[in-house]
Coordinates of C-alpha atoms and ligand atoms in Angstrom, one line a residue:
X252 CA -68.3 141.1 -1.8
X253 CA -66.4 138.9 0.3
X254 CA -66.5 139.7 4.5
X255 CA -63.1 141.4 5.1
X256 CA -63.1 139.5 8.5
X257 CA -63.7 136.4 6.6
X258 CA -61.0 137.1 3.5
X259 CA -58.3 138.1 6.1
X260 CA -58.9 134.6 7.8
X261 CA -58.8 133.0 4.9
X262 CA -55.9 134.5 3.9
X263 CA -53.9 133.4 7.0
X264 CA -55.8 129.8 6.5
X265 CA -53.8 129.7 2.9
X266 CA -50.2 130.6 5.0
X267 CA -51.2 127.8 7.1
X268 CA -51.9 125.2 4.8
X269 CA -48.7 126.2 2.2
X270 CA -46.4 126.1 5.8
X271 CA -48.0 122.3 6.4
X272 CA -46.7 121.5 2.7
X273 CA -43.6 122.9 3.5
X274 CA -43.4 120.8 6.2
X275 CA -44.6 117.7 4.9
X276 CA -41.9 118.2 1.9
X277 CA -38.9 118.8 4.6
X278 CA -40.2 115.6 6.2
X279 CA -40.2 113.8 2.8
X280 CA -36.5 115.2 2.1
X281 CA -35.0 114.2 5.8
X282 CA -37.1 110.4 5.3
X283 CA -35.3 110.1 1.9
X284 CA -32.4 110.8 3.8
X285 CA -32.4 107.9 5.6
X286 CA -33.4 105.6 2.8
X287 CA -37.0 105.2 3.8
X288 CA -38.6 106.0 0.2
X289 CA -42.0 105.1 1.4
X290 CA -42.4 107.1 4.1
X291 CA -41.2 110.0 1.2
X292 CA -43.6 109.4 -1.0
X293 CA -46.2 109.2 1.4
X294 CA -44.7 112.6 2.6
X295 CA -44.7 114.2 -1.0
X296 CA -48.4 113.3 -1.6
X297 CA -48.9 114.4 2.1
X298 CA -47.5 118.1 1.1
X299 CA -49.4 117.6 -2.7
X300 CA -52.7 117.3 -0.6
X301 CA -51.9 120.3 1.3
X302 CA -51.4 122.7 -1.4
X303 CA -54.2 121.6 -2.9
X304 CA -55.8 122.5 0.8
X305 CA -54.4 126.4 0.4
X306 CA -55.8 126.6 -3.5
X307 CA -59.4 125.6 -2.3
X308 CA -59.3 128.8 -0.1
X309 CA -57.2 130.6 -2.8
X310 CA -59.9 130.2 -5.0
X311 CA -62.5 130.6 -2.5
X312 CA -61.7 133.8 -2.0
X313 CA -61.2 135.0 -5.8
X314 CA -64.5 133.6 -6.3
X315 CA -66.1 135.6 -3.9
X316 CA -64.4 138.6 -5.6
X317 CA -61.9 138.7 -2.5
X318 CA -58.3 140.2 -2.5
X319 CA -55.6 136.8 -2.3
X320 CA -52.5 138.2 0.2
X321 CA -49.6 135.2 0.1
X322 CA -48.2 135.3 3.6
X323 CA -44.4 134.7 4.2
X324 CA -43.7 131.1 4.6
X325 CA -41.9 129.4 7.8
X326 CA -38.6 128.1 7.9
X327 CA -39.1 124.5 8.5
X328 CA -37.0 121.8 10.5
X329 CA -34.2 119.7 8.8
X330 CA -34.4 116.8 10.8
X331 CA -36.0 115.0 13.6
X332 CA -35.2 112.7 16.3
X333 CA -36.5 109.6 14.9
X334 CA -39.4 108.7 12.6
X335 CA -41.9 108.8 16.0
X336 CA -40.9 112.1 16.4
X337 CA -41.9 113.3 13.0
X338 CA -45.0 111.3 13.0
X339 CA -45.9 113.1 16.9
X340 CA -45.2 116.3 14.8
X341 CA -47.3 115.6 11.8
X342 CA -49.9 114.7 14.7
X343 CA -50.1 117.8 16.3
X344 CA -49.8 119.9 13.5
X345 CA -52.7 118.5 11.9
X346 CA -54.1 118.7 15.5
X347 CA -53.6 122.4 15.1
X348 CA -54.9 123.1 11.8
X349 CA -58.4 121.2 13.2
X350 CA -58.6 123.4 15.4
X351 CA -57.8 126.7 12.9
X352 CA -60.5 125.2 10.8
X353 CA -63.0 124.8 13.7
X354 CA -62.3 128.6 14.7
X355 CA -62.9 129.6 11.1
X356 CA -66.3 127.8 11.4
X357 CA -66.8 129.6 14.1
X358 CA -66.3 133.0 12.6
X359 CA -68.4 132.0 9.4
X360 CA -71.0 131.4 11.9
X361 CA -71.0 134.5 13.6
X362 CA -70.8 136.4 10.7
X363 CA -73.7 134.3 9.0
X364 CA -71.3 133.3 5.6
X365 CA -73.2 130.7 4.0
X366 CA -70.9 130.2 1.3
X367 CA -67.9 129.9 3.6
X368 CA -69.4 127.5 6.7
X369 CA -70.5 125.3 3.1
X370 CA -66.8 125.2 2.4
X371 CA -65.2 125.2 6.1
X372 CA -67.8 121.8 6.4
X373 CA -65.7 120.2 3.5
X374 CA -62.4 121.0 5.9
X375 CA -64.1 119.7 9.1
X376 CA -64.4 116.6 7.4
X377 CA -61.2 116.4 6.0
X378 CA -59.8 117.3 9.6
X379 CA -60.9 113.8 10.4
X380 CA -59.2 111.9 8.0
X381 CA -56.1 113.9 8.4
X382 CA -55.8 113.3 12.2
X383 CA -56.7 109.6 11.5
X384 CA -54.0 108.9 9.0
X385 CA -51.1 110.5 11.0
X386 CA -52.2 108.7 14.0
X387 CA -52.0 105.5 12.4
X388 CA -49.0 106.0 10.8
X389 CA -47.5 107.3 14.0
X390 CA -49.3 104.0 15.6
X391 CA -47.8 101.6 13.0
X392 CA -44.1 103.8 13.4
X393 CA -44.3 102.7 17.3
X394 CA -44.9 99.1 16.8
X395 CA -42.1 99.0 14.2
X396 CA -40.0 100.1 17.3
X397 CA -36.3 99.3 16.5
X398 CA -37.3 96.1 14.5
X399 CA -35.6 96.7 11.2
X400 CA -37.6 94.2 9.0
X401 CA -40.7 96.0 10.9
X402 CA -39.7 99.5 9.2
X403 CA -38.4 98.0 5.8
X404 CA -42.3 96.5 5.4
X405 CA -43.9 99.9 6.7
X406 CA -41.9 101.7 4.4
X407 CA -43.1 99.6 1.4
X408 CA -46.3 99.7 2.5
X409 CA -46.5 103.5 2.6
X410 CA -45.1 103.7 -0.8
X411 CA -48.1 102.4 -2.1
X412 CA -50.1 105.2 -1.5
X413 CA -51.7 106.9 -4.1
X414 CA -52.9 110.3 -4.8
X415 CA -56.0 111.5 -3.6
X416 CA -56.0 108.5 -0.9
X417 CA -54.1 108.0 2.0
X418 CA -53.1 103.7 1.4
X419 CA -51.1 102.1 3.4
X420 CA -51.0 103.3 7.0
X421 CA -53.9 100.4 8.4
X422 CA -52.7 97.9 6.4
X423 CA -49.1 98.1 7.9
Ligands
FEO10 FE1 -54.6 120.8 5.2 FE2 -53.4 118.3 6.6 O1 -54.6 119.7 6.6

């Protein structure tokens, strides 16, 4: 029997992480947009990872013997500014589920859920290299600046990432 406080949690964790592909695929649509087919593909695994995110606590919570609710999805942006202001948004958004993940660590705690802190610690983790990757794409996206040949060789470099990996943003 799965903690209701926990499942409910959970619940709105799998909202969260279907919304981040949501946005990740908007991103990847608007990026194609403006001929940059790197940083769309880097964008479409970006929002692949990110369902894959929601399924672990989708199955998480069937496993347990849980009840699955699918929360209603956000509306997300059509455009942005410029490519640093995407990449500022991937940043904080990923900032933002860290810290959703670290609350729901929290919560496993204080409700002493074994199971669930052994499957939040996977997350924590994961946190890490999220934040990383968007930072140094955002990083490599700033020195670009208006340099045209600059973007063209960032956006080649980001379509060679692969899935399961995020390739591509150091070496840029
Ligand atoms: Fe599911 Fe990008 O964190």
């Amino acid at each position: 029997m799965l903690n209701p406080k926990i499942e409910k949690a959970f619940n709105e964790q799998i909202q969260k992480e279907f919304n981040s592909s949501f946005l990740y695929l908007a991103m990847a649509a608007w990026a194609e947009e403006q001929n940059l087919p790197g940083f769309g593909h880097w964008l479409r695994l970006q929002a692949d990872e990110e369902r894959l995110h929601a399924m672990k606590f989708f199955d998480f919570i069937l496993d347990r013997g849980g009840h699955v609710q699918l929360l209603g999805m956000d509306a997300q942006p059509e455009s942005w500014d410029s490519l640093e202001a995407a990449f500022e948004a991937v940043l904080a958004h990923e900032q933002m589920i860290s810290r959703s993940i670290n609350d729901l660590y929290k919560l496993a705690l204080e409700e002493g859920d074994y199971p669930a802190q052994v499957l939040l610690q996977w997350f924590i983790t994961e946190q890490v290299e999220e934040e990383k990757s968007a930072e140094e794409v955002l990083i490599n996206v700033r020195r670009a600046g208006d340099s045209q040949a600059a973007l063209y060789m960032l956006d080649q470099t980001l379509g060679q990432r692969v899935a399961g990996g995020t390739e591509g943003e150091e070496t840029a």
